[in-house]
Amino acid sequence: KAGVTQTPRYLIKTRGQQVTLSCSPISGHRSVSWYQQTPGQGLQFLFEYFSETQRNKGNFPGRFSGRQFSNSRSEMNVSTLELGDSALYLCASSFTRQGNLSPNTEAFFGQGTRLTVV
Amino acid sequence: AQKITQTQPGMFVQEKEAVTLDCTYDTSDPSYGLFWYKQPSSGEMIFLIYQGSYDQQNATEGRYSLNFQKARKSANLVISASQLGDSAMYFCAMREADTGGFKTIFGAGTRLFVKA
């Protein structure tokens, strides 16, 4: 069974540009979460999607947005990039048995997209 | 306030010995899940072990066990018989209800170094 796939693996952008990152979850998983990881702030929750609906959102500015498609694949977009957006962006997928998210939903992570803003 | 606290930025352990990585959490929700993940230098987060707030017994997965002390709000990870390949960052995480859904919060991590 294929794992979570994130593309691209590495990305270099300049300030002011926008970027779109992609995440393909494990087959059968309907929940996708996004995280930003930086040395200073650690792992921070960005958003969580389930069946094309955003279920939760972290404390990030509106420049950060996401969506989920009917095949559960998800994209996140960052507009007007800033130097501080340089980070490892991790995507995680989860399987839900009854259609409801629960505390015991373990997440499987992709290898991440390393974004560098120059 | 920190919801997940990992007080050990770095830990050293001798190969084949056991090591305990500390984690304390803070929540008022009676239903929550606690997780440990391993992140090698490649960047991928690898799920290790899960403990539910209502679970009566400590979780175990191979060489990993979770020392769950609910009253103290601690969920320490114990790795037995350390191997060189265990050298990595280890993150404690808690999943709890949030507005409209659930949120997973991670600690700052502990970097484990296994010495030969």
JSON list of C-alpha atoms in Angstrom, two decimals:
[
{"chain": "A", "resi": 1, "resn": "LYS", "atom": "CA", "xyz": [0.00, 0.00, 0.00]},
{"chain": "A", "resi": 2, "resn": "ALA", "atom": "CA", "xyz": [1.49, 3.33, -1.02]},
{"chain": "A", "resi": 3, "resn": "GLY", "atom": "CA", "xyz": [2.15, 5.83, 1.73]},
{"chain": "A", "resi": 4, "resn": "VAL", "atom": "CA", "xyz": [1.37, 9.51, 1.85]},
{"chain": "A", "resi": 5, "resn": "THR", "atom": "CA", "xyz": [2.94, 11.28, -1.11]},
{"chain": "A", "resi": 6, "resn": "GLN", "atom": "CA", "xyz": [3.87, 14.92, -1.04]},
{"chain": "A", "resi": 7, "resn": "THR", "atom": "CA", "xyz": [5.04, 16.87, -4.04]},
{"chain": "A", "resi": 8, "resn": "PRO", "atom": "CA", "xyz": [7.31, 18.55, -4.66]},
{"chain": "A", "resi": 9, "resn": "ARG", "atom": "CA", "xyz": [9.92, 17.46, -2.13]},
{"chain": "A", "resi": 10, "resn": "TYR", "atom": "CA", "xyz": [11.92, 20.67, -2.40]},
{"chain": "A", "resi": 11, "resn": "LEU", "atom": "CA", "xyz": [10.96, 24.14, -3.53]},
{"chain": "A", "resi": 12, "resn": "ILE", "atom": "CA", "xyz": [12.70, 27.50, -3.71]},
{"chain": "A", "resi": 13, "resn": "LYS", "atom": "CA", "xyz": [10.58, 30.61, -4.14]},
{"chain": "A", "resi": 14, "resn": "THR", "atom": "CA", "xyz": [11.15, 34.34, -3.85]},
{"chain": "A", "resi": 15, "resn": "ARG", "atom": "CA", "xyz": [9.35, 36.70, -1.53]},
{"chain": "A", "resi": 16, "resn": "GLY", "atom": "CA", "xyz": [5.97, 37.80, -2.79]},
{"chain": "A", "resi": 17, "resn": "GLN", "atom": "CA", "xyz": [5.39, 34.71, -4.91]},
{"chain": "A", "resi": 18, "resn": "GLN", "atom": "CA", "xyz": [2.77, 32.11, -4.19]},
{"chain": "A", "resi": 19, "resn": "VAL", "atom": "CA", "xyz": [3.18, 28.37, -3.90]},
{"chain": "A", "resi": 20, "resn": "THR", "atom": "CA", "xyz": [0.96, 25.29, -4.06]},
{"chain": "A", "resi": 21, "resn": "LEU", "atom": "CA", "xyz": [1.89, 22.06, -2.32]},
{"chain": "A", "resi": 22, "resn": "SER", "atom": "CA", "xyz": [0.21, 18.74, -2.98]},
{"chain": "A", "resi": 23, "resn": "CYS", "atom": "CA", "xyz": [-0.58, 15.77, -0.79]},
{"chain": "A", "resi": 24, "resn": "SER", "atom": "CA", "xyz": [-1.96, 12.40, -1.86]},
{"chain": "A", "resi": 25, "resn": "PRO", "atom": "CA", "xyz": [-3.17, 10.43, 1.17]},
{"chain": "A", "resi": 26, "resn": "ILE", "atom": "CA", "xyz": [-3.07, 6.71, 1.68]},
{"chain": "A", "resi": 27, "resn": "SER", "atom": "CA", "xyz": [-5.77, 5.00, -0.34]},
{"chain": "A", "resi": 28, "resn": "GLY", "atom": "CA", "xyz": [-8.98, 4.88, 1.69]},
{"chain": "A", "resi": 29, "resn": "HIS", "atom": "CA", "xyz": [-7.99, 7.69, 4.02]},
{"chain": "A", "resi": 30, "resn": "ARG", "atom": "CA", "xyz": [-10.41, 10.59, 3.92]},
{"chain": "A", "resi": 31, "resn": "SER", "atom": "CA", "xyz": [-8.80, 12.91, 6.44]},
{"chain": "A", "resi": 32, "resn": "VAL", "atom": "CA", "xyz": [-5.79, 15.07, 5.60]},
{"chain": "A", "resi": 33, "resn": "SER", "atom": "CA", "xyz": [-3.97, 17.43, 7.94]},
{"chain": "A", "resi": 34, "resn": "TRP", "atom": "CA", "xyz": [-1.21, 19.91, 7.22]},
{"chain": "A", "resi": 35, "resn": "TYR", "atom": "CA", "xyz": [1.59, 21.02, 9.54]},
{"chain": "A", "resi": 36, "resn": "GLN", "atom": "CA", "xyz": [4.39, 23.55, 9.32]},
{"chain": "A", "resi": 37, "resn": "GLN", "atom": "CA", "xyz": [7.69, 22.62, 10.95]},
{"chain": "A", "resi": 38, "resn": "THR", "atom": "CA", "xyz": [10.37, 25.21, 11.68]},
{"chain": "A", "resi": 39, "resn": "PRO", "atom": "CA", "xyz": [13.37, 25.08, 14.04]},
{"chain": "A", "resi": 40, "resn": "GLY", "atom": "CA", "xyz": [11.99, 27.99, 16.05]},
{"chain": "A", "resi": 41, "resn": "GLN", "atom": "CA", "xyz": [8.30, 27.13, 16.30]},
{"chain": "A", "resi": 42, "resn": "GLY", "atom": "CA", "xyz": [8.40, 23.35, 15.99]},
{"chain": "A", "resi": 43, "resn": "LEU", "atom": "CA", "xyz": [5.43, 21.55, 14.50]},
{"chain": "A", "resi": 44, "resn": "GLN", "atom": "CA", "xyz": [2.37, 23.73, 14.13]},
{"chain": "A", "resi": 45, "resn": "PHE", "atom": "CA", "xyz": [-1.04, 22.66, 12.93]},
{"chain": "A", "resi": 46, "resn": "LEU", "atom": "CA", "xyz": [-2.28, 24.39, 9.80]},
{"chain": "A", "resi": 47, "resn": "PHE", "atom": "CA", "xyz": [-5.58, 22.75, 8.85]},
{"chain": "A", "resi": 48, "resn": "GLU", "atom": "CA", "xyz": [-7.47, 19.51, 8.71]},
{"chain": "A", "resi": 49, "resn": "TYR", "atom": "CA", "xyz": [-9.79, 18.35, 5.93]},
{"chain": "A", "resi": 50, "resn": "PHE", "atom": "CA", "xyz": [-12.30, 15.57, 5.86]},
{"chain": "A", "resi": 51, "resn": "SER", "atom": "CA", "xyz": [-14.44, 14.73, 2.85]},
{"chain": "A", "resi": 52, "resn": "GLU", "atom": "CA", "xyz": [-13.60, 18.00, 1.11]},
{"chain": "A", "resi": 53, "resn": "THR", "atom": "CA", "xyz": [-14.54, 20.10, 4.15]},
{"chain": "A", "resi": 54, "resn": "GLN", "atom": "CA", "xyz": [-12.14, 22.01, 6.34]},
{"chain": "A", "resi": 55, "resn": "ARG", "atom": "CA", "xyz": [-12.81, 20.72, 9.85]},
{"chain": "A", "resi": 56, "resn": "ASN", "atom": "CA", "xyz": [-10.28, 22.77, 11.74]},
{"chain": "A", "resi": 57, "resn": "LYS", "atom": "CA", "xyz": [-7.76, 25.52, 11.22]},
{"chain": "A", "resi": 58, "resn": "GLY", "atom": "CA", "xyz": [-4.69, 26.58, 13.15]},
{"chain": "A", "resi": 59, "resn": "ASN", "atom": "CA", "xyz": [-3.55, 30.11, 13.95]},
{"chain": "A", "resi": 60, "resn": "PHE", "atom": "CA", "xyz": [-2.09, 31.08, 10.62]},
{"chain": "A", "resi": 61, "resn": "PRO", "atom": "CA", "xyz": [-2.80, 34.18, 8.51]},
{"chain": "A", "resi": 62, "resn": "GLY", "atom": "CA", "xyz": [-5.21, 34.07, 5.62]},
{"chain": "A", "resi": 63, "resn": "ARG", "atom": "CA", "xyz": [-2.29, 33.76, 3.20]},
{"chain": "A", "resi": 64, "resn": "PHE", "atom": "CA", "xyz": [-2.35, 30.07, 4.07]},
{"chain": "A", "resi": 65, "resn": "SER", "atom": "CA", "xyz": [-5.22, 28.20, 2.51]},
{"chain": "A", "resi": 66, "resn": "GLY", "atom": "CA", "xyz": [-6.05, 24.69, 1.51]},
{"chain": "A", "resi": 67, "resn": "ARG", "atom": "CA", "xyz": [-8.59, 22.45, -0.11]},
{"chain": "A", "resi": 68, "resn": "GLN", "atom": "CA", "xyz": [-9.40, 18.82, -0.51]},
{"chain": "A", "resi": 69, "resn": "PHE", "atom": "CA", "xyz": [-10.70, 17.13, -3.63]},
{"chain": "A", "resi": 70, "resn": "SER", "atom": "CA", "xyz": [-13.24, 14.36, -4.01]},
{"chain": "A", "resi": 71, "resn": "ASN", "atom": "CA", "xyz": [-10.45, 11.79, -4.29]},
{"chain": "A", "resi": 72, "resn": "SER", "atom": "CA", "xyz": [-9.13, 13.00, -0.89]},
{"chain": "A", "resi": 73, "resn": "ARG", "atom": "CA", "xyz": [-6.04, 14.56, -2.40]},
{"chain": "A", "resi": 74, "resn": "SER", "atom": "CA", "xyz": [-5.29, 17.88, -0.80]},
{"chain": "A", "resi": 75, "resn": "GLU", "atom": "CA", "xyz": [-3.45, 21.04, -1.72]},
{"chain": "A", "resi": 76, "resn": "MET", "atom": "CA", "xyz": [-2.27, 23.90, 0.37]},
{"chain": "A", "resi": 77, "resn": "ASN", "atom": "CA", "xyz": [-1.49, 27.31, -0.99]},
{"chain": "A", "resi": 78, "resn": "VAL", "atom": "CA", "xyz": [0.59, 30.10, 0.46]},
{"chain": "A", "resi": 79, "resn": "SER", "atom": "CA", "xyz": [0.29, 33.49, -1.19]},
{"chain": "A", "resi": 80, "resn": "THR", "atom": "CA", "xyz": [2.59, 36.49, -0.90]},
{"chain": "A", "resi": 81, "resn": "LEU", "atom": "CA", "xyz": [5.42, 34.42, 0.50]},
{"chain": "A", "resi": 82, "resn": "GLU", "atom": "CA", "xyz": [7.54, 35.80, 3.31]},
{"chain": "A", "resi": 83, "resn": "LEU", "atom": "CA", "xyz": [11.00, 34.71, 4.41]},
{"chain": "A", "resi": 84, "resn": "GLY", "atom": "CA", "xyz": [9.45, 33.29, 7.60]},
{"chain": "A", "resi": 85, "resn": "ASP", "atom": "CA", "xyz": [7.40, 30.85, 5.56]},
{"chain": "A", "resi": 86, "resn": "SER", "atom": "CA", "xyz": [10.54, 28.82, 4.92]},
{"chain": "A", "resi": 87, "resn": "ALA", "atom": "CA", "xyz": [9.78, 25.51, 6.57]},
{"chain": "A", "resi": 88, "resn": "LEU", "atom": "CA", "xyz": [9.14, 21.83, 6.17]},
{"chain": "A", "resi": 89, "resn": "TYR", "atom": "CA", "xyz": [5.46, 21.35, 5.36]},
{"chain": "A", "resi": 90, "resn": "LEU", "atom": "CA", "xyz": [4.13, 17.99, 6.40]},
{"chain": "A", "resi": 91, "resn": "CYS", "atom": "CA", "xyz": [0.92, 16.35, 5.36]},
{"chain": "A", "resi": 92, "resn": "ALA", "atom": "CA", "xyz": [-0.73, 13.53, 7.28]},
{"chain": "A", "resi": 93, "resn": "SER", "atom": "CA", "xyz": [-3.61, 11.26, 6.38]},
{"chain": "A", "resi": 94, "resn": "SER", "atom": "CA", "xyz": [-5.90, 9.33, 8.68]},
{"chain": "A", "resi": 95, "resn": "PHE", "atom": "CA", "xyz": [-8.45, 6.58, 8.31]},
{"chain": "A", "resi": 96, "resn": "THR", "atom": "CA", "xyz": [-11.84, 7.11, 9.92]},
{"chain": "A", "resi": 97, "resn": "ARG", "atom": "CA", "xyz": [-14.00, 4.09, 10.55]},
{"chain": "A", "resi": 98, "resn": "GLN", "atom": "CA", "xyz": [-17.37, 5.67, 11.21]},
{"chain": "A", "resi": 99, "resn": "GLY", "atom": "CA", "xyz": [-17.08, 8.90, 9.33]},
{"chain": "A", "resi": 100, "resn": "ASN", "atom": "CA", "xyz": [-16.36, 10.83, 12.47]},
{"chain": "A", "resi": 101, "resn": "LEU", "atom": "CA", "xyz": [-12.93, 11.93, 13.52]},
{"chain": "A", "resi": 102, "resn": "SER", "atom": "CA", "xyz": [-11.95, 10.78, 16.96]},
{"chain": "A", "resi": 103, "resn": "PRO", "atom": "CA", "xyz": [-9.03, 11.21, 19.34]},
{"chain": "A", "resi": 104, "resn": "ASN", "atom": "CA", "xyz": [-7.60, 7.79, 18.49]},
{"chain": "A", "resi": 105, "resn": "THR", "atom": "CA", "xyz": [-7.09, 8.51, 14.83]},
{"chain": "A", "resi": 106, "resn": "GLU", "atom": "CA", "xyz": [-3.45, 7.88, 14.16]},
{"chain": "A", "resi": 107, "resn": "ALA", "atom": "CA", "xyz": [-1.90, 9.92, 11.40]},
{"chain": "A", "resi": 108, "resn": "PHE", "atom": "CA", "xyz": [0.50, 8.73, 8.72]},
{"chain": "A", "resi": 109, "resn": "PHE", "atom": "CA", "xyz": [2.85, 11.40, 7.48]},
{"chain": "A", "resi": 110, "resn": "GLY", "atom": "CA", "xyz": [4.44, 12.07, 4.16]},
{"chain": "A", "resi": 111, "resn": "GLN", "atom": "CA", "xyz": [8.10, 13.01, 3.77]},
{"chain": "A", "resi": 112, "resn": "GLY", "atom": "CA", "xyz": [7.22, 16.66, 3.54]},
{"chain": "A", "resi": 113, "resn": "THR", "atom": "CA", "xyz": [7.93, 19.53, 1.21]},
{"chain": "A", "resi": 114, "resn": "ARG", "atom": "CA", "xyz": [10.87, 21.68, 2.16]},
{"chain": "A", "resi": 115, "resn": "LEU", "atom": "CA", "xyz": [10.08, 25.24, 1.11]},
{"chain": "A", "resi": 116, "resn": "THR", "atom": "CA", "xyz": [12.80, 27.86, 1.04]},
{"chain": "A", "resi": 117, "resn": "VAL", "atom": "CA", "xyz": [11.82, 31.48, 0.49]},
{"chain": "A", "resi": 118, "resn": "VAL", "atom": "CA", "xyz": [14.63, 33.76, -0.62]},
{"chain": "B", "resi": 1, "resn": "ALA", "atom": "CA", "xyz": [0.40, 27.87, 27.80]},
{"chain": "B", "resi": 2, "resn": "GLN", "atom": "CA", "xyz": [2.20, 24.82, 26.49]},
{"chain": "B", "resi": 3, "resn": "LYS", "atom": "CA", "xyz": [-0.16, 21.92, 25.98]},
{"chain": "B", "resi": 4, "resn": "ILE", "atom": "CA", "xyz": [2.56, 19.36, 25.36]},
{"chain": "B", "resi": 5, "resn": "THR", "atom": "CA", "xyz": [5.86, 19.66, 27.19]},
{"chain": "B", "resi": 6, "resn": "GLN", "atom": "CA", "xyz": [8.97, 17.69, 26.40]},
{"chain": "B", "resi": 7, "resn": "THR", "atom": "CA", "xyz": [11.62, 18.85, 28.85]},
{"chain": "B", "resi": 8, "resn": "GLN", "atom": "CA", "xyz": [14.58, 17.00, 27.34]},
{"chain": "B", "resi": 9, "resn": "PRO", "atom": "CA", "xyz": [15.92, 18.74, 24.24]},
{"chain": "B", "resi": 10, "resn": "GLY", "atom": "CA", "xyz": [18.54, 16.02, 23.83]},
{"chain": "B", "resi": 11, "resn": "MET", "atom": "CA", "xyz": [19.24, 12.60, 25.29]},
{"chain": "B", "resi": 12, "resn": "PHE", "atom": "CA", "xyz": [22.13, 10.17, 25.01]},
{"chain": "B", "resi": 13, "resn": "VAL", "atom": "CA", "xyz": [21.79, 6.43, 25.53]},
{"chain": "B", "resi": 14, "resn": "GLN", "atom": "CA", "xyz": [24.16, 3.53, 25.14]},
{"chain": "B", "resi": 15, "resn": "GLU", "atom": "CA", "xyz": [23.26, 0.97, 22.54]},
{"chain": "B", "resi": 16, "resn": "LYS", "atom": "CA", "xyz": [21.19, -1.93, 24.00]},
{"chain": "B", "resi": 17, "resn": "GLU", "atom": "CA", "xyz": [20.14, 0.09, 27.03]},
{"chain": "B", "resi": 18, "resn": "ALA", "atom": "CA", "xyz": [16.64, 1.39, 27.74]},
{"chain": "B", "resi": 19, "resn": "VAL", "atom": "CA", "xyz": [15.76, 5.08, 27.61]},
{"chain": "B", "resi": 20, "resn": "THR", "atom": "CA", "xyz": [12.76, 7.10, 28.77]},
{"chain": "B", "resi": 21, "resn": "LEU", "atom": "CA", "xyz": [11.62, 10.21, 26.93]},
{"chain": "B", "resi": 22, "resn": "ASP", "atom": "CA", "xyz": [9.44, 12.49, 29.02]},
{"chain": "B", "resi": 23, "resn": "CYS", "atom": "CA", "xyz": [6.16, 14.06, 27.99]},
{"chain": "B", "resi": 24, "resn": "THR", "atom": "CA", "xyz": [3.57, 15.95, 30.00]},
{"chain": "B", "resi": 25, "resn": "TYR", "atom": "CA", "xyz": [0.35, 17.33, 28.64]},
{"chain": "B", "resi": 26, "resn": "ASP", "atom": "CA", "xyz": [-2.39, 19.68, 29.61]},
{"chain": "B", "resi": 27, "resn": "THR", "atom": "CA", "xyz": [-6.06, 19.30, 28.72]},
{"chain": "B", "resi": 28, "resn": "SER", "atom": "CA", "xyz": [-9.45, 19.62, 30.35]},
{"chain": "B", "resi": 29, "resn": "ASP", "atom": "CA", "xyz": [-11.10, 17.34, 27.79]},
{"chain": "B", "resi": 30, "resn": "PRO", "atom": "CA", "xyz": [-11.78, 13.84, 29.22]},
{"chain": "B", "resi": 31, "resn": "SER", "atom": "CA", "xyz": [-11.40, 12.27, 25.76]},
{"chain": "B", "resi": 32, "resn": "TYR", "atom": "CA", "xyz": [-8.04, 12.60, 24.09]},
{"chain": "B", "resi": 33, "resn": "GLY", "atom": "CA", "xyz": [-5.37, 10.58, 22.41]},
{"chain": "B", "resi": 34, "resn": "LEU", "atom": "CA", "xyz": [-1.64, 10.60, 23.01]},
{"chain": "B", "resi": 35, "resn": "PHE", "atom": "CA", "xyz": [0.86, 9.68, 20.32]},
{"chain": "B", "resi": 36, "resn": "TRP", "atom": "CA", "xyz": [4.58, 9.37, 19.88]},
{"chain": "B", "resi": 37, "resn": "TYR", "atom": "CA", "xyz": [6.26, 9.91, 16.55]},
{"chain": "B", "resi": 38, "resn": "LYS", "atom": "CA", "xyz": [9.83, 9.45, 15.40]},
{"chain": "B", "resi": 39, "resn": "GLN", "atom": "CA", "xyz": [11.38, 11.79, 12.88]},
{"chain": "B", "resi": 40, "resn": "PRO", "atom": "CA", "xyz": [14.69, 10.66, 11.37]},
{"chain": "B", "resi": 41, "resn": "SER", "atom": "CA", "xyz": [16.89, 13.09, 9.47]},
{"chain": "B", "resi": 42, "resn": "SER", "atom": "CA", "xyz": [14.96, 12.30, 6.28]},
{"chain": "B", "resi": 43, "resn": "GLY", "atom": "CA", "xyz": [12.06, 14.33, 7.69]},
{"chain": "B", "resi": 44, "resn": "GLU", "atom": "CA", "xyz": [9.26, 11.79, 7.58]},
{"chain": "B", "resi": 45, "resn": "MET", "atom": "CA", "xyz": [7.23, 11.42, 10.77]},
{"chain": "B", "resi": 46, "resn": "ILE", "atom": "CA", "xyz": [6.85, 7.78, 11.77]},
{"chain": "B", "resi": 47, "resn": "PHE", "atom": "CA", "xyz": [4.02, 6.75, 14.09]},
{"chain": "B", "resi": 48, "resn": "LEU", "atom": "CA", "xyz": [5.28, 4.71, 17.04]},
{"chain": "B", "resi": 49, "resn": "ILE", "atom": "CA", "xyz": [2.58, 4.25, 19.65]},
{"chain": "B", "resi": 50, "resn": "TYR", "atom": "CA", "xyz": [-0.84, 5.46, 20.75]},
{"chain": "B", "resi": 51, "resn": "GLN", "atom": "CA", "xyz": [-2.54, 5.73, 24.17]},
{"chain": "B", "resi": 52, "resn": "GLY", "atom": "CA", "xyz": [-6.19, 6.65, 24.60]},
{"chain": "B", "resi": 53, "resn": "SER", "atom": "CA", "xyz": [-7.31, 8.63, 27.63]},
{"chain": "B", "resi": 54, "resn": "TYR", "atom": "CA", "xyz": [-9.71, 5.87, 28.63]},
{"chain": "B", "resi": 55, "resn": "ASP", "atom": "CA", "xyz": [-7.26, 3.03, 28.15]},
{"chain": "B", "resi": 56, "resn": "GLN", "atom": "CA", "xyz": [-6.64, 1.20, 31.40]},
{"chain": "B", "resi": 57, "resn": "GLN", "atom": "CA", "xyz": [-3.40, -0.44, 30.36]},
{"chain": "B", "resi": 58, "resn": "ASN", "atom": "CA", "xyz": [-0.20, 1.12, 29.11]},
{"chain": "B", "resi": 59, "resn": "ALA", "atom": "CA", "xyz": [0.28, 0.77, 25.38]},
{"chain": "B", "resi": 60, "resn": "THR", "atom": "CA", "xyz": [3.12, -1.36, 24.02]},
{"chain": "B", "resi": 61, "resn": "GLU", "atom": "CA", "xyz": [4.41, -1.81, 20.48]},
{"chain": "B", "resi": 62, "resn": "GLY", "atom": "CA", "xyz": [7.47, -4.00, 20.19]},
{"chain": "B", "resi": 63, "resn": "ARG", "atom": "CA", "xyz": [10.37, -2.19, 21.85]},
{"chain": "B", "resi": 64, "resn": "TYR", "atom": "CA", "xyz": [8.21, 0.84, 22.55]},
{"chain": "B", "resi": 65, "resn": "SER", "atom": "CA", "xyz": [6.00, 1.25, 25.58]},
{"chain": "B", "resi": 66, "resn": "LEU", "atom": "CA", "xyz": [4.12, 4.23, 26.90]},
{"chain": "B", "resi": 67, "resn": "ASN", "atom": "CA", "xyz": [4.17, 4.91, 30.62]},
{"chain": "B", "resi": 68, "resn": "PHE", "atom": "CA", "xyz": [0.77, 6.58, 31.00]},
{"chain": "B", "resi": 69, "resn": "GLN", "atom": "CA", "xyz": [0.11, 8.31, 34.32]},
{"chain": "B", "resi": 70, "resn": "LYS", "atom": "CA", "xyz": [-3.21, 10.03, 33.84]},
{"chain": "B", "resi": 71, "resn": "ALA", "atom": "CA", "xyz": [-3.37, 11.81, 37.19]},
{"chain": "B", "resi": 72, "resn": "ARG", "atom": "CA", "xyz": [0.05, 13.32, 36.58]},
{"chain": "B", "resi": 73, "resn": "LYS", "atom": "CA", "xyz": [-0.81, 13.99, 32.92]},
{"chain": "B", "resi": 74, "resn": "SER", "atom": "CA", "xyz": [2.32, 12.32, 31.74]},
{"chain": "B", "resi": 75, "resn": "ALA", "atom": "CA", "xyz": [2.89, 9.96, 28.82]},
{"chain": "B", "resi": 76, "resn": "ASN", "atom": "CA", "xyz": [6.54, 8.98, 28.78]},
{"chain": "B", "resi": 77, "resn": "LEU", "atom": "CA", "xyz": [7.93, 6.84, 25.97]},
{"chain": "B", "resi": 78, "resn": "VAL", "atom": "CA", "xyz": [10.19, 3.98, 26.95]},
{"chain": "B", "resi": 79, "resn": "ILE", "atom": "CA", "xyz": [12.45, 2.47, 24.30]},
{"chain": "B", "resi": 80, "resn": "SER", "atom": "CA", "xyz": [13.99, -0.81, 25.36]},
{"chain": "B", "resi": 81, "resn": "ALA", "atom": "CA", "xyz": [17.21, -2.25, 23.95]},
{"chain": "B", "resi": 82, "resn": "SER", "atom": "CA", "xyz": [18.17, 0.90, 22.04]},
{"chain": "B", "resi": 83, "resn": "GLN", "atom": "CA", "xyz": [19.58, 0.49, 18.55]},
{"chain": "B", "resi": 84, "resn": "LEU", "atom": "CA", "xyz": [21.74, 2.85, 16.51]},
{"chain": "B", "resi": 85, "resn": "GLY", "atom": "CA", "xyz": [18.80, 3.34, 14.17]},
{"chain": "B", "resi": 86, "resn": "ASP", "atom": "CA", "xyz": [16.78, 4.81, 17.02]},
{"chain": "B", "resi": 87, "resn": "SER", "atom": "CA", "xyz": [18.82, 8.02, 16.78]},
{"chain": "B", "resi": 88, "resn": "ALA", "atom": "CA", "xyz": [16.23, 10.60, 15.72]},
{"chain": "B", "resi": 89, "resn": "MET", "atom": "CA", "xyz": [13.87, 13.32, 16.94]},
{"chain": "B", "resi": 90, "resn": "TYR", "atom": "CA", "xyz": [10.95, 12.05, 18.98]},
{"chain": "B", "resi": 91, "resn": "PHE", "atom": "CA", "xyz": [7.72, 13.98, 19.27]},
{"chain": "B", "resi": 92, "resn": "CYS", "atom": "CA", "xyz": [4.92, 13.56, 21.76]},
{"chain": "B", "resi": 93, "resn": "ALA", "atom": "CA", "xyz": [1.52, 14.65, 20.49]},
{"chain": "B", "resi": 94, "resn": "MET", "atom": "CA", "xyz": [-1.98, 14.99, 21.84]},
{"chain": "B", "resi": 95, "resn": "ARG", "atom": "CA", "xyz": [-5.18, 14.90, 19.82]},
{"chain": "B", "resi": 96, "resn": "GLU", "atom": "CA", "xyz": [-8.18, 16.56, 21.42]},
{"chain": "B", "resi": 97, "resn": "ALA", "atom": "CA", "xyz": [-11.47, 18.07, 20.40]},
{"chain": "B", "resi": 98, "resn": "ASP", "atom": "CA", "xyz": [-11.45, 21.58, 19.03]},
{"chain": "B", "resi": 99, "resn": "THR", "atom": "CA", "xyz": [-14.11, 23.78, 17.44]},
{"chain": "B", "resi": 100, "resn": "GLY", "atom": "CA", "xyz": [-15.80, 21.60, 14.84]},
{"chain": "B", "resi": 101, "resn": "GLY", "atom": "CA", "xyz": [-13.24, 18.88, 14.83]},
{"chain": "B", "resi": 102, "resn": "PHE", "atom": "CA", "xyz": [-10.05, 17.66, 16.37]},
{"chain": "B", "resi": 103, "resn": "LYS", "atom": "CA", "xyz": [-6.58, 19.09, 16.57]},
{"chain": "B", "resi": 104, "resn": "THR", "atom": "CA", "xyz": [-3.26, 17.38, 17.09]},
{"chain": "B", "resi": 105, "resn": "ILE", "atom": "CA", "xyz": [-0.69, 19.35, 19.07]},
{"chain": "B", "resi": 106, "resn": "PHE", "atom": "CA", "xyz": [2.97, 18.40, 19.10]},
{"chain": "B", "resi": 107, "resn": "GLY", "atom": "CA", "xyz": [5.65, 18.95, 21.71]},
{"chain": "B", "resi": 108, "resn": "ALA", "atom": "CA", "xyz": [8.99, 20.54, 20.89]},
{"chain": "B", "resi": 109, "resn": "GLY", "atom": "CA", "xyz": [10.63, 17.15, 20.56]},
{"chain": "B", "resi": 110, "resn": "THR", "atom": "CA", "xyz": [13.57, 15.31, 22.08]},
{"chain": "B", "resi": 111, "resn": "ARG", "atom": "CA", "xyz": [16.61, 14.44, 20.02]},
{"chain": "B", "resi": 112, "resn": "LEU", "atom": "CA", "xyz": [17.88, 10.99, 20.94]},
{"chain": "B", "resi": 113, "resn": "PHE", "atom": "CA", "xyz": [21.46, 9.96, 20.28]},
{"chain": "B", "resi": 114, "resn": "VAL", "atom": "CA", "xyz": [22.29, 6.27, 20.56]},
{"chain": "B", "resi": 115, "resn": "LYS", "atom": "CA", "xyz": [25.97, 5.59, 21.18]},
{"chain": "B", "resi": 116, "resn": "ALA", "atom": "CA", "xyz": [27.74, 2.46, 20.00]}
]
